[in-house]
XYZ file of C-alpha atoms in Angstrom:
171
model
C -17.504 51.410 25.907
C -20.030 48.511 26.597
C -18.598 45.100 25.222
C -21.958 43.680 24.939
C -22.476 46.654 22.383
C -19.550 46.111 20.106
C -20.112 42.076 19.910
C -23.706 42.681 18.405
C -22.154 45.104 16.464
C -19.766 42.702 15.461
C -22.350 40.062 15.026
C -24.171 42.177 12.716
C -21.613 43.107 10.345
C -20.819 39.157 10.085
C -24.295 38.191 9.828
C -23.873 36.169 12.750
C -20.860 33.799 11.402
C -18.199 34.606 14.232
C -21.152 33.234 16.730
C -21.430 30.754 14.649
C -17.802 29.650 14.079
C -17.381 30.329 18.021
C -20.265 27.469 18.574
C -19.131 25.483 16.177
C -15.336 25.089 17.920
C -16.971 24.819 21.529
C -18.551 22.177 20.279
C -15.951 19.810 18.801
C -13.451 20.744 21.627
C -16.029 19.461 23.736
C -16.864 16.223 21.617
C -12.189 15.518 21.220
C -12.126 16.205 25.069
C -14.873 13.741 25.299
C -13.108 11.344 23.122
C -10.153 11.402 24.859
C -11.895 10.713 28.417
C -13.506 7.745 26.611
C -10.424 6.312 25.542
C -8.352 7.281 28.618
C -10.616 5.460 30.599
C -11.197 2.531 28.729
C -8.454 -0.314 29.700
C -9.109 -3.919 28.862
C -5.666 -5.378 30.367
C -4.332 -5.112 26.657
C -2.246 -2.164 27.011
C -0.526 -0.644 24.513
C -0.228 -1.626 21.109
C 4.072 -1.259 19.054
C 3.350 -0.973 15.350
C 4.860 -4.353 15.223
C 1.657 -5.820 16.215
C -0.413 -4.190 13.871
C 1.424 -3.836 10.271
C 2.439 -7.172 8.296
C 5.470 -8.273 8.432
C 7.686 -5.690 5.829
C 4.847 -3.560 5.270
C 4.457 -0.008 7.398
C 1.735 1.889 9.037
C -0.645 3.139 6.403
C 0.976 1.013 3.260
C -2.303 0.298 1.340
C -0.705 -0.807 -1.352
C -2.298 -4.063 -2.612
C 0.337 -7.223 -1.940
C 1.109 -10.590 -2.752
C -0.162 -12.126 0.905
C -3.555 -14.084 0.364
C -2.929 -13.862 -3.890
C -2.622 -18.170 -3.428
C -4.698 -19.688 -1.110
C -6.083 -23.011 -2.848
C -4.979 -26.120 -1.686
C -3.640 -26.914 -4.845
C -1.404 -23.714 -5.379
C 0.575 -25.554 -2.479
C 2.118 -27.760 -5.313
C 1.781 -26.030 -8.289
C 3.565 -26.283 -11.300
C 5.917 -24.012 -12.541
C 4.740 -21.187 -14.955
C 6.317 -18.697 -17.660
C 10.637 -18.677 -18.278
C 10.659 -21.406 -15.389
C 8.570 -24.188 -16.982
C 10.884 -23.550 -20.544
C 13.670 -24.952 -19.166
C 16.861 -25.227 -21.582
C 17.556 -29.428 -20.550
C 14.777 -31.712 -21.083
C 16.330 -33.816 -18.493
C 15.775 -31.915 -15.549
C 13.134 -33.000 -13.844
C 10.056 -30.326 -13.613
C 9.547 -29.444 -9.576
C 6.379 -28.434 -8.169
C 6.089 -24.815 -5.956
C 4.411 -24.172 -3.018
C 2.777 -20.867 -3.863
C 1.451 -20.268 -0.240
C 4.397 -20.296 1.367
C 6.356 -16.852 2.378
C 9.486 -17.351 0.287
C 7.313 -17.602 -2.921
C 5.318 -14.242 -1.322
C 8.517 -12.449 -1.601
C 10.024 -14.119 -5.014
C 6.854 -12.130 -6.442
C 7.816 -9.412 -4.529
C 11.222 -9.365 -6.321
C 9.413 -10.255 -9.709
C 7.483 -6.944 -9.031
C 10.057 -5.002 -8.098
C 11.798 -6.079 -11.186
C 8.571 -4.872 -13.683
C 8.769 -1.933 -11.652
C 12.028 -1.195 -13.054
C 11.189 -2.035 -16.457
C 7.720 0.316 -16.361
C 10.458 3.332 -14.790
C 12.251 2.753 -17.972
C 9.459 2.642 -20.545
C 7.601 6.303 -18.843
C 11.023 7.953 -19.403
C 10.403 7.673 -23.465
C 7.094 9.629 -22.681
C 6.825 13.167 -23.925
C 4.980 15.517 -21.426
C 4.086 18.774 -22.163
C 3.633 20.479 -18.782
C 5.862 19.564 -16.021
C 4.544 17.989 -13.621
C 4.885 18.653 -9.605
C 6.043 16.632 -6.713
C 2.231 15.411 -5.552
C 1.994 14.264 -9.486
C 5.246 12.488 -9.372
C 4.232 10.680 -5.962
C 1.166 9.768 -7.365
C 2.433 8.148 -10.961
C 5.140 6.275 -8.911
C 2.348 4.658 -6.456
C 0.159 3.946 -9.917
C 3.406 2.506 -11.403
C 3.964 0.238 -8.171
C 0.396 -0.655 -8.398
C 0.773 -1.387 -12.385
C 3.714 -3.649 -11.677
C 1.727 -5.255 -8.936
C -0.671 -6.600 -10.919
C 1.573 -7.579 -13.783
C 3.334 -9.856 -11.682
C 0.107 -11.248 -10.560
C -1.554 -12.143 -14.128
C 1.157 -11.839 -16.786
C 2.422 -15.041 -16.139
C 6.752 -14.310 -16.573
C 7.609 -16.972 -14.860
C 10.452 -15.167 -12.850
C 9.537 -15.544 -8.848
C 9.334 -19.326 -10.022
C 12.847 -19.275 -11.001
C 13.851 -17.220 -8.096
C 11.774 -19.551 -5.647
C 13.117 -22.443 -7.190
C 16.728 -21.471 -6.870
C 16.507 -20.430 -3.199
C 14.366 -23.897 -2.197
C 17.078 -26.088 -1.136
């Protein structure tokens, strides 16, 4: 039996798709092999790059979650005044003390503040009724929405609470 003969037969049945598909493979194997040359043979003297070099510090590999680094950059958030349950203090005597807002500790007071209104968000979507149940991608996807939601609380509702935690770990 001629092979030549069954391909076209082949061919015809598919309308020409598995020559097709067969082209279409060649072709990007061809263009990844390529690639890889490319980038095989391309050395600046850099080396190799650990993910240490390329995430922020506490953040991993593909975390595009939106942060608190670059939120205060104004020369005047560097002695800002304290805002929400921190500026109502109880004792009128104690003296008000200003907050550098740029600096990394206050980053990761409204990191804590967040995490915090994270827990209190958990707390309020377990008094939701849902009809359906929902499945794992779902889940995964409310709990990034919730970290995003409790993000941007922190940022704009003004509690007050990573100025009370910054101001009680300044020393």
């Amino acid at each position: 039996m001629n092979v030549g003969l069954v391909a076209n037969t082949y061919s015809g049945i598919t309308g020409g798709q598995s020559a097709l598909n067969t082209a279409r493979t060649n072709s990007e194997n061809a263009k990844f092999s390529d690639l890889v040359a490319r980038l095989q043979a391309q050395d600046d003297g850099r080396g190799t790059l650990s993910s240490s070099q390329i995430a922020v510090d506490g953040k991993l590999n593909g975390d595009y979650s939106s942060g608190f680094a670059g939120t205060f950059t104004l020369e005047a958030d560097k002695t800002a005044q304290a805002t929400g349950a921190a500026a109502n203090q109880a004792n009128p005597h104690v003296q008000s003390r200003t907050i550098d807002k740029t600096s990394q500790l206050y980053e990761k007071a409204l990191e804590m503040e967040s995490f915090f209104v994270k827990q209190m968000l958990n707390e309020m979507k377990k008094t939701i009724h849902k009809a359906n149940e929902s499945d794992f991608a779902q889940n995964m996807y409310e709990d990034m929405l919730y970290d995003e939601y409790a993000t941007a609380m922190t940022k704009n509702a003004g509690f007050g609470l990573a100025d009370q935690i910054y101001l009680s770990l300044q020393a």
